[in-house]
Amino acid sequence: MPKRSNDFQKLILHLNKHQLQNTIIKESELLVDSFGIEREVDIFIKSNIGDYQIAISVECTSRSRKADISWVQEMYAKHQDLKTDVLVLVCKSGYTKNAIKEAKKRNILIFDFNELVEISPSNAILRFRNIAIKTLDIKVENVYVYVRDLNCNLIKFVAQPDTLIFNKTGTQNFQIVKIIQEFTNYQEIVQKFLKEGEEKHKHFVIDWHAPKNGVQIFLKKEDTRELHRIERIYINGNPCIEIDKFETIVGRYSNFTVMWGKTIVKNTRFYFVTTDKDKTISFFKG
C-alpha cells in the first residue's frame, strides 16, 4: 500500500524539520503493533533527552471541521499499541471542547493551524512571500572558431561537438565540446545568468579571445596537417531561464507565525518553511 501524504501533512513535517534540524524525522513511518501489523504514522520523530531516546508520533488532519472527541480517542487507542512515548495531534481546524478535554486527560499534545488571510505589514516573515526558484538550462546553438592562416588572415570555422583541439606539438588534447562545457558551467558566467537573466531573455553570447601569453590551442588542417592557432571562440544560444514562484500560505501554529510554500520545478516538488520566531528559512525537495 502506498504511503499517504497531503499538503497539510507536508507543512507540519517541514515545520518540524525546520525547528528540529538535528533530529531524526520521518514522514509516513510504519510502526509495528503488538500483533505484528504495520501501522502508518504521519510523522515520526526520534529525539534524545539526556541518555534517553524519546519516540514522538504526530498525526495530522486537514478536515474542514473541528476535530471531535472520537478522533482523539481513535488516535489514542492506535498509539497505545505502538512504540509512542509522546503523541501529538495537529488539526487544521482546531478541536471541540470535549476533544480538548480528552486530549488533556490522555496527556496528548494538540495543535492547530489557523490560516491567516491578513498579516501585519511589519511582520518580517513577509519578506519571503515573493520567493522563487530560478533555473538555468544553457542550450548552445552555434560555435564558431577563428584561426589564422599562413598569411595571418582570420578564418571562421563552424565547430562541431567532436571537433578536435590540439596543443602546439600537434598532440590531440580533447574535443571542443569540453571547452563549451567549461564555458557554460563556469561559475562566474552561471551566476551572471542567474543574477541578471529573465524569462524574456532568449539569446546569449560567449565571446572568448585567446590571451597573448596564455596556453595556446590549435586546429589541425586535415589535408596538410598544419596547425592553426585558435584566436577566438564564439558561442551563442538560448539561456532557457525559468522562474517558478512559490505558492505560499501563512498561519498561526502554537505561539508563532508560519509561512510555508510549495512549487514544482521540472517535475520535482520544492518546499520552504519559515517562522517569525527565528526568522530563518529551510528548503526541502521531493
Short mmCIF file of C-alpha atoms in Angstrom, two decimals:
data_model
loop_
_atom_site.label_atom_id
_atom_site.label_comp_id
_atom_site.label_asym_id
_atom_site.label_seq_id
_atom_site.Cartn_x
_atom_site.Cartn_y
_atom_site.Cartn_z
CA MET A 1 0.00 0.00 0.00
CA PRO A 2 1.48 3.40 -0.97
CA LYS A 3 2.27 5.76 1.87
CA ARG A 4 -0.23 8.58 2.39
CA SER A 5 0.54 12.28 2.45
CA ASN A 6 -1.04 15.64 1.69
CA ASP A 7 -0.07 19.31 1.72
CA PHE A 8 -1.05 19.85 5.36
CA GLN A 9 1.00 16.86 6.48
CA LYS A 10 3.95 18.18 4.44
CA LEU A 11 3.60 21.58 6.12
CA ILE A 12 3.78 20.04 9.61
CA LEU A 13 6.62 17.75 8.53
CA HIS A 14 8.69 20.63 7.18
CA LEU A 15 7.93 22.79 10.17
CA ASN A 16 9.27 20.10 12.49
CA LYS A 17 12.35 19.60 10.32
CA HIS A 18 12.92 23.35 10.33
CA GLN A 19 12.74 23.57 14.11
CA LEU A 20 14.47 20.28 14.95
CA GLN A 21 17.29 20.19 12.43
CA ASN A 22 19.49 17.64 14.22
CA THR A 23 16.65 15.22 14.92
CA ILE A 24 15.53 12.11 13.03
CA ILE A 25 12.15 12.95 11.46
CA LYS A 26 10.35 10.64 9.04
CA GLU A 27 7.11 11.01 7.13
CA SER A 28 4.53 8.22 6.84
CA GLU A 29 6.61 5.93 9.03
CA LEU A 30 5.43 2.34 9.52
CA LEU A 31 5.41 1.18 13.15
CA VAL A 32 4.63 -2.40 14.13
CA ASP A 33 1.96 -3.06 16.76
CA SER A 34 1.81 -5.99 19.21
CA PHE A 35 0.11 -8.17 16.57
CA GLY A 36 2.93 -7.64 14.08
CA ILE A 37 0.76 -5.38 11.91
CA GLU A 38 2.33 -2.29 10.34
CA ARG A 39 0.53 0.94 11.22
CA GLU A 40 1.29 4.15 9.37
CA VAL A 41 2.14 7.25 11.42
CA ASP A 42 2.00 10.62 9.65
CA ILE A 43 5.23 11.95 11.19
CA PHE A 44 7.63 10.05 13.45
CA ILE A 45 10.30 11.85 15.47
CA LYS A 46 13.17 10.34 17.46
CA SER A 47 14.57 12.80 19.97
CA ASN A 48 17.27 12.40 22.59
CA ILE A 49 16.77 13.81 26.08
CA GLY A 50 19.95 13.21 28.01
CA ASP A 51 20.71 9.49 27.77
CA TYR A 52 17.15 8.62 26.77
CA GLN A 53 15.60 8.38 23.30
CA ILE A 54 12.01 9.59 23.02
CA ALA A 55 9.64 8.44 20.27
CA ILE A 56 7.21 11.18 19.25
CA SER A 57 4.35 10.39 16.89
CA VAL A 58 2.47 13.16 15.11
CA GLU A 59 -0.90 12.61 13.46
CA CYS A 60 -2.34 15.32 11.19
CA THR A 61 -5.74 16.05 9.73
CA SER A 62 -6.80 18.86 7.43
CA ARG A 63 -10.54 18.28 7.92
CA SER A 64 -12.68 21.38 7.47
CA ARG A 65 -14.46 20.88 10.80
CA LYS A 66 -13.01 20.85 14.28
CA ALA A 67 -11.66 17.51 15.42
CA ASP A 68 -14.07 15.86 17.84
CA ILE A 69 -13.54 13.56 20.79
CA SER A 70 -13.90 10.43 18.65
CA TRP A 71 -10.79 11.30 16.57
CA VAL A 72 -8.75 11.97 19.69
CA GLN A 73 -9.88 8.64 21.17
CA GLU A 74 -9.16 6.81 17.91
CA MET A 75 -5.60 8.19 17.77
CA TYR A 76 -5.05 7.42 21.45
CA ALA A 77 -6.17 3.80 21.01
CA LYS A 78 -3.96 3.40 17.93
CA HIS A 79 -0.83 4.57 19.71
CA GLN A 80 -1.46 2.61 22.89
CA ASP A 81 -0.32 -0.40 20.88
CA LEU A 82 2.67 1.34 19.23
CA LYS A 83 6.07 2.42 20.48
CA THR A 84 4.97 6.01 21.01
CA ASP A 85 6.22 7.90 24.06
CA VAL A 86 4.59 11.21 23.18
CA LEU A 87 1.53 11.62 20.95
CA VAL A 88 0.98 14.93 19.14
CA LEU A 89 -2.23 15.69 17.23
CA VAL A 90 -2.49 18.51 14.71
CA CYS A 91 -5.87 19.51 13.28
CA LYS A 92 -6.01 22.37 10.81
CA SER A 93 -9.44 23.49 12.03
CA GLY A 94 -8.96 23.13 15.79
CA TYR A 95 -10.84 20.99 18.33
CA THR A 96 -14.18 20.76 20.05
CA LYS A 97 -14.29 21.39 23.79
CA ASN A 98 -14.74 17.68 24.53
CA ALA A 99 -11.80 16.82 22.26
CA ILE A 100 -9.60 19.26 24.17
CA LYS A 101 -10.67 17.74 27.49
CA GLU A 102 -10.00 14.22 26.22
CA ALA A 103 -6.54 15.17 24.94
CA LYS A 104 -5.66 16.76 28.29
CA LYS A 105 -6.90 13.67 30.11
CA ARG A 106 -4.76 11.38 27.93
CA ASN A 107 -1.64 13.63 28.05
CA ILE A 108 -1.86 14.24 24.32
CA LEU A 109 -0.36 17.42 22.91
CA ILE A 110 -2.70 19.18 20.46
CA PHE A 111 -2.04 21.96 17.96
CA ASP A 112 -3.99 23.64 15.21
CA PHE A 113 -3.05 25.80 12.24
CA ASN A 114 -5.06 28.97 11.88
CA GLU A 115 -4.52 30.17 8.32
CA LEU A 116 -4.21 33.96 8.17
CA VAL A 117 -5.83 36.00 5.43
CA GLU A 118 -4.30 39.25 6.66
CA ILE A 119 -0.96 39.79 8.31
CA SER A 120 0.67 42.92 9.69
CA PRO A 121 2.85 44.63 7.05
CA SER A 122 5.55 44.99 9.71
CA ASN A 123 5.89 41.23 10.17
CA ALA A 124 9.39 40.29 8.95
CA ILE A 125 8.10 36.97 7.63
CA LEU A 126 6.54 38.78 4.66
CA ARG A 127 9.95 39.29 3.06
CA PHE A 128 9.75 35.67 1.89
CA ARG A 129 6.30 35.99 0.28
CA ASN A 130 7.63 36.51 -3.27
CA ILE A 131 10.39 33.93 -3.08
CA ALA A 132 11.02 31.91 -6.26
CA ILE A 133 13.40 29.37 -7.77
CA LYS A 134 15.28 30.45 -10.88
CA THR A 135 16.66 27.67 -13.06
CA LEU A 136 19.08 27.87 -15.96
CA ASP A 137 19.42 25.43 -18.84
CA ILE A 138 22.01 26.73 -21.30
CA LYS A 139 21.33 25.46 -24.82
CA VAL A 140 24.23 26.05 -27.21
CA GLU A 141 23.16 26.59 -30.82
CA ASN A 142 26.32 27.64 -32.67
CA VAL A 143 30.06 27.51 -32.05
CA TYR A 144 32.45 29.38 -34.32
CA VAL A 145 36.21 29.02 -34.14
CA TYR A 146 38.51 31.69 -35.59
CA VAL A 147 42.07 30.83 -36.62
CA ARG A 148 44.89 32.48 -38.53
CA ASP A 149 46.02 31.07 -41.86
CA LEU A 150 49.62 31.20 -43.06
CA ASN A 151 49.01 34.72 -44.35
CA CYS A 152 47.68 35.83 -40.94
CA ASN A 153 44.16 36.18 -42.27
CA LEU A 154 41.40 35.42 -39.75
CA ILE A 155 39.25 32.49 -40.91
CA LYS A 156 35.97 31.34 -39.32
CA PHE A 157 35.05 27.68 -38.96
CA VAL A 158 31.77 26.19 -37.78
CA ALA A 159 32.73 23.81 -34.98
CA GLN A 160 31.01 20.52 -34.25
CA PRO A 161 30.97 18.92 -30.78
CA ASP A 162 33.60 16.38 -31.90
CA THR A 163 35.92 18.98 -33.45
CA LEU A 164 39.41 18.12 -32.20
CA ILE A 165 41.67 20.56 -30.37
CA PHE A 166 45.46 20.17 -30.38
CA ASN A 167 48.39 21.59 -28.43
CA LYS A 168 51.36 23.29 -30.07
CA THR A 169 53.22 19.97 -30.56
CA GLY A 170 50.33 18.61 -32.60
CA THR A 171 49.15 16.22 -29.93
CA GLN A 172 45.39 15.80 -29.68
CA ASN A 173 44.17 17.20 -26.39
CA PHE A 174 40.36 16.96 -26.40
CA GLN A 175 37.17 17.64 -28.33
CA ILE A 176 35.87 21.18 -28.44
CA VAL A 177 32.74 20.11 -26.56
CA LYS A 178 34.93 20.09 -23.43
CA ILE A 179 35.67 23.81 -23.88
CA ILE A 180 31.98 24.53 -24.46
CA GLN A 181 31.08 22.70 -21.25
CA GLU A 182 33.75 24.59 -19.28
CA PHE A 183 32.46 27.93 -20.57
CA THR A 184 28.78 27.20 -19.93
CA ASN A 185 29.49 25.72 -16.47
CA TYR A 186 31.93 28.45 -15.44
CA GLN A 187 30.59 29.78 -12.16
CA GLU A 188 31.01 33.47 -12.97
CA ILE A 189 29.02 33.00 -16.18
CA VAL A 190 26.34 30.89 -14.49
CA GLN A 191 25.99 33.38 -11.62
CA LYS A 192 25.68 36.27 -14.07
CA PHE A 193 22.88 34.45 -15.90
CA LEU A 194 21.07 33.68 -12.63
CA LYS A 195 21.51 37.18 -11.23
CA GLU A 196 20.63 39.22 -14.31
CA GLY A 197 18.74 36.79 -16.52
CA GLU A 198 14.96 36.90 -17.00
CA GLU A 199 12.50 34.59 -18.72
CA LYS A 200 12.22 37.05 -21.61
CA HIS A 201 15.92 36.60 -22.43
CA LYS A 202 16.17 34.16 -25.32
CA HIS A 203 19.72 34.72 -26.56
CA PHE A 204 23.23 34.72 -25.13
CA VAL A 205 26.75 35.13 -26.47
CA ILE A 206 30.06 33.97 -25.03
CA ASP A 207 32.94 35.54 -26.94
CA TRP A 208 36.38 34.25 -25.93
CA HIS A 209 39.64 35.69 -27.25
CA ALA A 210 42.91 33.86 -26.74
CA PRO A 211 45.23 35.65 -24.29
CA LYS A 212 48.57 36.71 -25.76
CA ASN A 213 50.63 34.96 -23.11
CA GLY A 214 48.28 32.12 -22.22
CA VAL A 215 48.19 28.44 -23.20
CA GLN A 216 47.85 28.09 -26.95
CA ILE A 217 45.36 25.72 -28.58
CA PHE A 218 45.11 24.80 -32.25
CA LEU A 219 43.02 23.30 -35.02
CA LYS A 220 44.73 20.93 -37.44
CA LYS A 221 44.06 21.17 -41.15
CA GLU A 222 43.15 17.69 -42.37
CA ASP A 223 44.85 17.74 -45.76
CA THR A 224 48.16 19.40 -44.81
CA ARG A 225 48.17 18.56 -41.08
CA GLU A 226 49.14 22.17 -40.44
CA LEU A 227 48.35 23.64 -37.03
CA HIS A 228 46.42 26.89 -36.86
CA ARG A 229 46.30 28.76 -33.57
CA ILE A 230 42.78 29.44 -32.27
CA GLU A 231 42.35 33.19 -31.80
CA ARG A 232 38.69 33.31 -30.84
CA ILE A 233 35.77 31.06 -29.91
CA TYR A 234 32.29 32.49 -30.34
CA ILE A 235 29.34 30.66 -28.78
CA ASN A 236 25.67 31.62 -28.95
CA GLY A 237 22.42 30.02 -27.92
CA ASN A 238 19.39 30.17 -25.64
CA PRO A 239 19.85 30.51 -21.86
CA CYS A 240 16.37 28.99 -21.13
CA ILE A 241 15.71 30.78 -17.84
CA GLU A 242 12.64 29.77 -15.83
CA ILE A 243 11.34 31.44 -12.67
CA ASP A 244 8.97 29.35 -10.58
CA LYS A 245 7.28 31.23 -7.74
CA PHE A 246 6.21 29.51 -4.55
CA GLU A 247 2.55 29.26 -3.70
CA THR A 248 2.51 30.32 -0.04
CA ILE A 249 0.22 30.17 2.96
CA VAL A 250 0.66 31.94 6.30
CA GLY A 251 -0.84 30.83 9.58
CA ARG A 252 -0.54 30.66 13.35
CA TYR A 253 0.89 27.48 14.82
CA SER A 254 1.34 27.30 18.58
CA ASN A 255 2.56 30.77 19.54
CA PHE A 256 4.27 31.85 16.31
CA THR A 257 3.54 32.70 12.68
CA VAL A 258 4.48 30.23 9.95
CA MET A 259 4.92 30.72 6.21
CA TRP A 260 5.04 27.60 4.05
CA GLY A 261 5.48 27.49 0.30
CA LYS A 262 5.45 24.93 -2.48
CA THR A 263 6.31 24.90 -6.16
CA ILE A 264 7.18 22.44 -8.93
CA VAL A 265 10.39 22.80 -10.93
CA LYS A 266 10.95 20.40 -13.82
CA ASN A 267 8.56 17.81 -12.32
CA THR A 268 10.22 18.00 -8.89
CA ARG A 269 8.43 19.45 -5.87
CA PHE A 270 10.19 22.02 -3.71
CA TYR A 271 9.03 23.45 -0.39
CA PHE A 272 10.15 26.07 2.09
CA VAL A 273 9.14 26.95 5.61
CA THR A 274 9.98 29.87 7.88
CA THR A 275 8.64 31.38 11.08
CA ASP A 276 8.69 34.76 12.77
CA LYS A 277 10.20 33.05 15.81
CA ASP A 278 13.67 32.50 14.35
CA LYS A 279 13.47 34.38 11.01
CA THR A 280 15.45 31.69 9.18
CA ILE A 281 14.30 29.67 6.18
CA SER A 282 14.59 25.98 5.28
CA PHE A 283 14.16 24.40 1.85
CA PHE A 284 13.06 20.84 1.14
CA LYS A 285 12.93 18.75 -2.02
CA GLY A 286 10.58 15.98 -3.04
#
